Amino acid sequence: MSTAANSNSKNSVLYVVSTPIGNLEDITLRALRTLREVNLIAAEDTRHTRQLLAHFDIHTPITSFFEGNQLRKGEKLISRLKGGDNLALVSDAGTPTVSDPGYQLVVRCIEAEIPVVPIPGVSACIAAASVAGLPLHNFVFEGFLSPKSGKRKQHLEGLSNERRTLIFYESPHRLIPFLQAVMELFGNRRIAVARELTKKFEEVFRGNVSQAIDKFQAVLPRGEFTVVIAGKE
């Protein structure tokens, strides 16, 4: 494959391919070429990925690879790679292995000396952070916290003295409890709450934590959220 130019190995390659988080125009030309040329695409949700492939008239075979089957399916994917096939790993949206399945497959490829090549592109955490209006010379990405309130508070308490900007993912039905826990443990810090980035109803709220709580209590949260919080001063 032409996209394997980064590797001098004659072995097959696992390509970690970033896909759009909403707007399909955000996919890169290199990602499209890779998805067309590999022998197989390992997708977190085959239905979602088929829609993407259909939009760009790509007919590469797909197999499911998600949290529940990644150990069993990983064996088969490694066998395909050792047999000479090139594979692409994709998640539902954004960059694989970032709060998504794939880490273990990458580790196994490294252990088997199978080249792993990134095809970079969109990541929701970076997209949200870039427009948050908070310092990004260094930051901490925490992804999704535990859905259990006790564990969530314990995790946040451990971050309460962190001076770097903090980035979290959160679901709509847990957003308010998350923000309330942040208010309790961090205080009324500056915050940016981004939802549905690159999609029709994209929104970025900027203010402080109490204002964010008021806003999302008044309007039912919808969509997936990325929350960017100022570090402790």
mmCIF file of N, CA, C and O in Angstrom, residues 121-178:
data_model
loop_
_atom_site.group_PDB
_atom_site.id
_atom_site.type_symbol
_atom_site.label_atom_id
_atom_site.label_comp_id
_atom_site.label_asym_id
_atom_site.label_seq_id
_atom_site.Cartn_x
_atom_site.Cartn_y
_atom_site.Cartn_z
ATOM 1 N N GLY A 121 -6.326 12.365 12.268
ATOM 2 C CA GLY A 121 -7.490 13.141 11.863
ATOM 3 C C GLY A 121 -8.175 13.713 13.084
ATOM 4 O O GLY A 121 -7.527 14.146 14.044
ATOM 5 N N VAL A 122 -9.492 13.662 13.084
ATOM 6 C CA VAL A 122 -10.287 14.329 14.110
ATOM 7 C C VAL A 122 -10.223 13.593 15.443
ATOM 8 O O VAL A 122 -10.217 12.372 15.500
ATOM 9 N N SER A 123 -10.206 14.366 16.537
ATOM 10 C CA SER A 123 -10.395 13.856 17.887
ATOM 11 C C SER A 123 -11.237 14.871 18.630
ATOM 12 O O SER A 123 -10.910 16.062 18.643
ATOM 13 N N ALA A 124 -12.327 14.425 19.248
ATOM 14 C CA ALA A 124 -13.248 15.354 19.901
ATOM 15 C C ALA A 124 -12.569 16.149 21.004
ATOM 16 O O ALA A 124 -12.851 17.341 21.194
ATOM 17 N N CYS A 125 -11.672 15.505 21.752
ATOM 18 C CA CYS A 125 -11.041 16.220 22.872
ATOM 19 C C CYS A 125 -10.185 17.372 22.372
ATOM 20 O O CYS A 125 -10.195 18.466 22.954
ATOM 21 N N ILE A 126 -9.447 17.170 21.293
ATOM 22 C CA ILE A 126 -8.604 18.229 20.751
ATOM 23 C C ILE A 126 -9.456 19.314 20.088
ATOM 24 O O ILE A 126 -9.180 20.515 20.214
ATOM 25 N N ALA A 127 -10.502 18.898 19.374
ATOM 26 C CA ALA A 127 -11.387 19.874 18.729
ATOM 27 C C ALA A 127 -12.018 20.797 19.768
ATOM 28 O O ALA A 127 -12.064 22.026 19.590
ATOM 29 N N ALA A 128 -12.519 20.224 20.864
ATOM 30 C CA ALA A 128 -13.148 21.035 21.909
ATOM 31 C C ALA A 128 -12.133 21.916 22.614
ATOM 32 O O ALA A 128 -12.373 23.097 22.868
ATOM 33 N N ALA A 129 -10.972 21.346 22.923
ATOM 34 C CA ALA A 129 -9.945 22.113 23.635
ATOM 35 C C ALA A 129 -9.474 23.308 22.823
ATOM 36 O O ALA A 129 -9.181 24.371 23.373
ATOM 37 N N SER A 130 -9.422 23.150 21.503
ATOM 38 C CA SER A 130 -8.893 24.211 20.649
ATOM 39 C C SER A 130 -9.764 25.461 20.644
ATOM 40 O O SER A 130 -9.283 26.549 20.325
ATOM 41 N N VAL A 131 -11.049 25.319 20.995
ATOM 42 C CA VAL A 131 -11.952 26.476 20.992
ATOM 43 C C VAL A 131 -12.457 26.817 22.384
ATOM 44 O O VAL A 131 -13.348 27.653 22.546
ATOM 45 N N ALA A 132 -11.888 26.182 23.423
ATOM 46 C CA ALA A 132 -12.375 26.385 24.785
ATOM 47 C C ALA A 132 -11.977 27.736 25.365
ATOM 48 O O ALA A 132 -12.652 28.269 26.247
ATOM 49 N N GLY A 133 -10.872 28.283 24.886
ATOM 50 C CA GLY A 133 -10.399 29.535 25.454
ATOM 51 C C GLY A 133 -9.682 29.340 26.772
ATOM 52 O O GLY A 133 -9.618 30.255 27.607
ATOM 53 N N LEU A 134 -9.126 28.144 26.982
ATOM 54 C CA LEU A 134 -8.373 27.832 28.202
ATOM 55 C C LEU A 134 -6.955 27.420 27.817
ATOM 56 O O LEU A 134 -6.721 26.962 26.693
ATOM 57 N N PRO A 135 -5.976 27.577 28.739
ATOM 58 C CA PRO A 135 -4.578 27.285 28.403
ATOM 59 C C PRO A 135 -4.375 25.845 27.952
ATOM 60 O O PRO A 135 -4.889 24.913 28.572
ATOM 61 N N LEU A 136 -3.593 25.663 26.880
ATOM 62 C CA LEU A 136 -3.340 24.325 26.358
ATOM 63 C C LEU A 136 -1.851 24.059 26.141
ATOM 64 O O LEU A 136 -1.491 23.138 25.413
ATOM 65 N N HIS A 137 -0.986 24.851 26.798
ATOM 66 C CA HIS A 137 0.437 24.545 26.685
ATOM 67 C C HIS A 137 0.731 23.186 27.316
ATOM 68 O O HIS A 137 1.668 22.514 26.954
ATOM 69 N N ASN A 138 -0.102 22.769 28.288
ATOM 70 C CA ASN A 138 -0.159 21.377 28.729
ATOM 71 C C ASN A 138 -1.546 21.133 29.306
ATOM 72 O O ASN A 138 -2.216 22.049 29.770
ATOM 73 N N PHE A 139 -1.995 19.892 29.241
ATOM 74 C CA PHE A 139 -3.342 19.566 29.711
ATOM 75 C C PHE A 139 -3.414 18.091 30.074
ATOM 76 O O PHE A 139 -2.519 17.302 29.764
ATOM 77 N N VAL A 140 -4.522 17.716 30.738
ATOM 78 C CA VAL A 140 -4.755 16.336 31.160
ATOM 79 C C VAL A 140 -6.063 15.855 30.539
ATOM 80 O O VAL A 140 -7.106 16.492 30.720
ATOM 81 N N PHE A 141 -6.005 14.761 29.798
ATOM 82 C CA PHE A 141 -7.213 14.174 29.220
ATOM 83 C C PHE A 141 -7.647 12.991 30.082
ATOM 84 O O PHE A 141 -6.916 12.029 30.249
ATOM 85 N N GLU A 142 -8.863 13.068 30.637
ATOM 86 C CA GLU A 142 -9.367 12.032 31.537
ATOM 87 C C GLU A 142 -10.443 11.171 30.900
ATOM 88 O O GLU A 142 -10.812 10.141 31.454
ATOM 89 N N GLY A 143 -10.996 11.566 29.755
ATOM 90 C CA GLY A 143 -12.020 10.761 29.097
ATOM 91 C C GLY A 143 -13.274 10.630 29.937
ATOM 92 O O GLY A 143 -13.677 11.557 30.648
ATOM 93 N N PHE A 144 -13.912 9.458 29.870
ATOM 94 C CA PHE A 144 -15.132 9.192 30.642
ATOM 95 C C PHE A 144 -14.765 8.744 32.055
ATOM 96 O O PHE A 144 -13.946 7.836 32.229
ATOM 97 N N LEU A 145 -15.395 9.339 33.056
ATOM 98 C CA LEU A 145 -15.236 8.875 34.429
ATOM 99 C C LEU A 145 -16.270 7.795 34.727
ATOM 100 O O LEU A 145 -17.167 7.529 33.930
ATOM 101 N N SER A 146 -16.146 7.178 35.888
ATOM 102 C CA SER A 146 -17.076 6.119 36.273
ATOM 103 C C SER A 146 -18.505 6.651 36.331
ATOM 104 O O SER A 146 -18.749 7.775 36.786
ATOM 105 N N PRO A 147 -19.494 5.841 35.897
ATOM 106 C CA PRO A 147 -20.890 6.265 36.021
ATOM 107 C C PRO A 147 -21.381 6.254 37.473
ATOM 108 O O PRO A 147 -22.425 6.829 37.773
ATOM 109 N N LYS A 148 -20.632 5.615 38.368
ATOM 110 C CA LYS A 148 -21.007 5.557 39.775
ATOM 111 C C LYS A 148 -20.550 6.826 40.482
ATOM 112 O O LYS A 148 -19.384 7.204 40.410
ATOM 113 N N SER A 149 -21.478 7.464 41.191
ATOM 114 C CA SER A 149 -21.208 8.783 41.768
ATOM 115 C C SER A 149 -20.047 8.756 42.749
ATOM 116 O O SER A 149 -19.227 9.688 42.782
ATOM 117 N N GLY A 150 -19.936 7.694 43.549
ATOM 118 C CA GLY A 150 -18.866 7.614 44.537
ATOM 119 C C GLY A 150 -17.500 7.562 43.877
ATOM 120 O O GLY A 150 -16.577 8.296 44.265
ATOM 121 N N LYS A 151 -17.361 6.700 42.888
ATOM 122 C CA LYS A 151 -16.083 6.583 42.182
ATOM 123 C C LYS A 151 -15.771 7.854 41.391
ATOM 124 O O LYS A 151 -14.613 8.271 41.296
ATOM 125 N N ARG A 152 -16.818 8.454 40.813
ATOM 126 C CA ARG A 152 -16.621 9.682 40.044
ATOM 127 C C ARG A 152 -16.080 10.792 40.964
ATOM 128 O O ARG A 152 -15.116 11.487 40.614
ATOM 129 N N LYS A 153 -16.686 10.943 42.151
ATOM 130 C CA LYS A 153 -16.233 11.979 43.082
ATOM 131 C C LYS A 153 -14.815 11.704 43.567
ATOM 132 O O LYS A 153 -14.007 12.613 43.724
ATOM 133 N N GLN A 154 -14.522 10.426 43.819
ATOM 134 C CA GLN A 154 -13.180 10.064 44.264
ATOM 135 C C GLN A 154 -12.134 10.418 43.206
ATOM 136 O O GLN A 154 -11.060 10.937 43.529
ATOM 137 N N HIS A 155 -12.478 10.152 41.949
ATOM 138 C CA HIS A 155 -11.563 10.477 40.846
ATOM 139 C C HIS A 155 -11.365 11.989 40.745
ATOM 140 O O HIS A 155 -10.227 12.472 40.608
ATOM 141 N N LEU A 156 -12.460 12.730 40.797
ATOM 142 C CA LEU A 156 -12.365 14.183 40.708
ATOM 143 C C LEU A 156 -11.595 14.784 41.886
ATOM 144 O O LEU A 156 -10.825 15.738 41.722
ATOM 145 N N GLU A 157 -11.789 14.221 43.067
ATOM 146 C CA GLU A 157 -11.080 14.717 44.241
ATOM 147 C C GLU A 157 -9.571 14.599 44.059
ATOM 148 O O GLU A 157 -8.806 15.471 44.460
ATOM 149 N N GLY A 158 -9.148 13.503 43.414
ATOM 150 C CA GLY A 158 -7.731 13.314 43.153
ATOM 151 C C GLY A 158 -7.167 14.309 42.148
ATOM 152 O O GLY A 158 -5.948 14.497 42.064
ATOM 153 N N LEU A 159 -8.054 14.959 41.388
ATOM 154 C CA LEU A 159 -7.632 15.941 40.390
ATOM 155 C C LEU A 159 -7.835 17.386 40.852
ATOM 156 O O LEU A 159 -7.531 18.319 40.111
ATOM 157 N N SER A 160 -8.337 17.562 42.044
ATOM 158 C CA SER A 160 -8.755 18.896 42.489
ATOM 159 C C SER A 160 -7.602 19.893 42.586
ATOM 160 O O SER A 160 -7.815 21.104 42.473
ATOM 161 N N ASN A 161 -6.372 19.412 42.788
ATOM 162 C CA ASN A 161 -5.220 20.314 42.874
ATOM 163 C C ASN A 161 -4.405 20.367 41.577
ATOM 164 O O ASN A 161 -3.343 20.991 41.533
ATOM 165 N N GLU A 162 -4.906 19.710 40.534
ATOM 166 C CA GLU A 162 -4.217 19.696 39.244
ATOM 167 C C GLU A 162 -4.225 21.098 38.632
ATOM 168 O O GLU A 162 -5.277 21.718 38.498
ATOM 169 N N ARG A 163 -3.043 21.591 38.256
ATOM 170 C CA ARG A 163 -2.939 22.939 37.714
ATOM 171 C C ARG A 163 -3.109 22.989 36.194
ATOM 172 O O ARG A 163 -3.308 24.055 35.626
ATOM 173 N N ARG A 164 -3.004 21.843 35.550
ATOM 174 C CA ARG A 164 -3.183 21.803 34.096
ATOM 175 C C ARG A 164 -4.663 21.803 33.726
ATOM 176 O O ARG A 164 -5.507 21.379 34.514
ATOM 177 N N THR A 165 -4.977 22.258 32.536
ATOM 178 C CA THR A 165 -6.345 22.200 32.031
ATOM 179 C C THR A 165 -6.795 20.740 31.950
ATOM 180 O O THR A 165 -6.030 19.866 31.558
ATOM 181 N N LEU A 166 -8.040 20.483 32.321
ATOM 182 C CA LEU A 166 -8.588 19.130 32.385
ATOM 183 C C LEU A 166 -9.646 18.942 31.304
ATOM 184 O O LEU A 166 -10.489 19.817 31.094
ATOM 185 N N ILE A 167 -9.619 17.799 30.641
ATOM 186 C CA ILE A 167 -10.579 17.513 29.567
ATOM 187 C C ILE A 167 -11.284 16.188 29.875
ATOM 188 O O ILE A 167 -10.630 15.179 30.157
ATOM 189 N N PHE A 168 -12.605 16.195 29.802
ATOM 190 C CA PHE A 168 -13.419 15.016 30.089
ATOM 191 C C PHE A 168 -14.414 14.785 28.963
ATOM 192 O O PHE A 168 -14.828 15.722 28.278
ATOM 193 N N TYR A 169 -14.842 13.544 28.807
ATOM 194 C CA TYR A 169 -16.013 13.206 28.002
ATOM 195 C C TYR A 169 -17.161 12.907 28.962
ATOM 196 O O TYR A 169 -16.949 12.342 30.040
ATOM 197 N N GLU A 170 -18.387 13.255 28.560
ATOM 198 C CA GLU A 170 -19.541 12.926 29.396
ATOM 199 C C GLU A 170 -20.780 12.719 28.542
ATOM 200 O O GLU A 170 -20.932 13.330 27.490
ATOM 201 N N SER A 171 -21.643 11.828 29.006
ATOM 202 C CA SER A 171 -22.901 11.549 28.309
ATOM 203 C C SER A 171 -23.973 12.525 28.778
ATOM 204 O O SER A 171 -23.860 13.106 29.870
ATOM 205 N N PRO A 172 -25.040 12.718 27.983
ATOM 206 C CA PRO A 172 -26.031 13.740 28.340
ATOM 207 C C PRO A 172 -26.743 13.476 29.664
ATOM 208 O O PRO A 172 -26.969 14.415 30.440
ATOM 209 N N HIS A 173 -27.044 12.208 29.968
ATOM 210 C CA HIS A 173 -27.802 11.943 31.194
ATOM 211 C C HIS A 173 -26.945 12.016 32.452
ATOM 212 O O HIS A 173 -27.480 12.027 33.568
ATOM 213 N N ARG A 174 -25.613 12.087 32.297
ATOM 214 C CA ARG A 174 -24.749 12.208 33.477
ATOM 215 C C ARG A 174 -24.087 13.580 33.568
ATOM 216 O O ARG A 174 -23.291 13.829 34.477
ATOM 217 N N LEU A 175 -24.393 14.477 32.625
ATOM 218 C CA LEU A 175 -23.711 15.769 32.592
ATOM 219 C C LEU A 175 -23.976 16.586 33.848
ATOM 220 O O LEU A 175 -23.031 17.123 34.452
ATOM 221 N N ILE A 176 -25.237 16.718 34.268
ATOM 222 C CA ILE A 176 -25.561 17.541 35.439
ATOM 223 C C ILE A 176 -24.895 17.003 36.705
ATOM 224 O O ILE A 176 -24.236 17.768 37.432
ATOM 225 N N PRO A 177 -25.020 15.699 37.029
ATOM 226 C CA PRO A 177 -24.302 15.189 38.216
ATOM 227 C C PRO A 177 -22.797 15.409 38.137
ATOM 228 O O PRO A 177 -22.158 15.693 39.159
ATOM 229 N N PHE A 178 -22.231 15.295 36.938
ATOM 230 C CA PHE A 178 -20.802 15.534 36.771
ATOM 231 C C PHE A 178 -20.463 16.984 37.109
ATOM 232 O O PHE A 178 -19.526 17.262 37.868
#
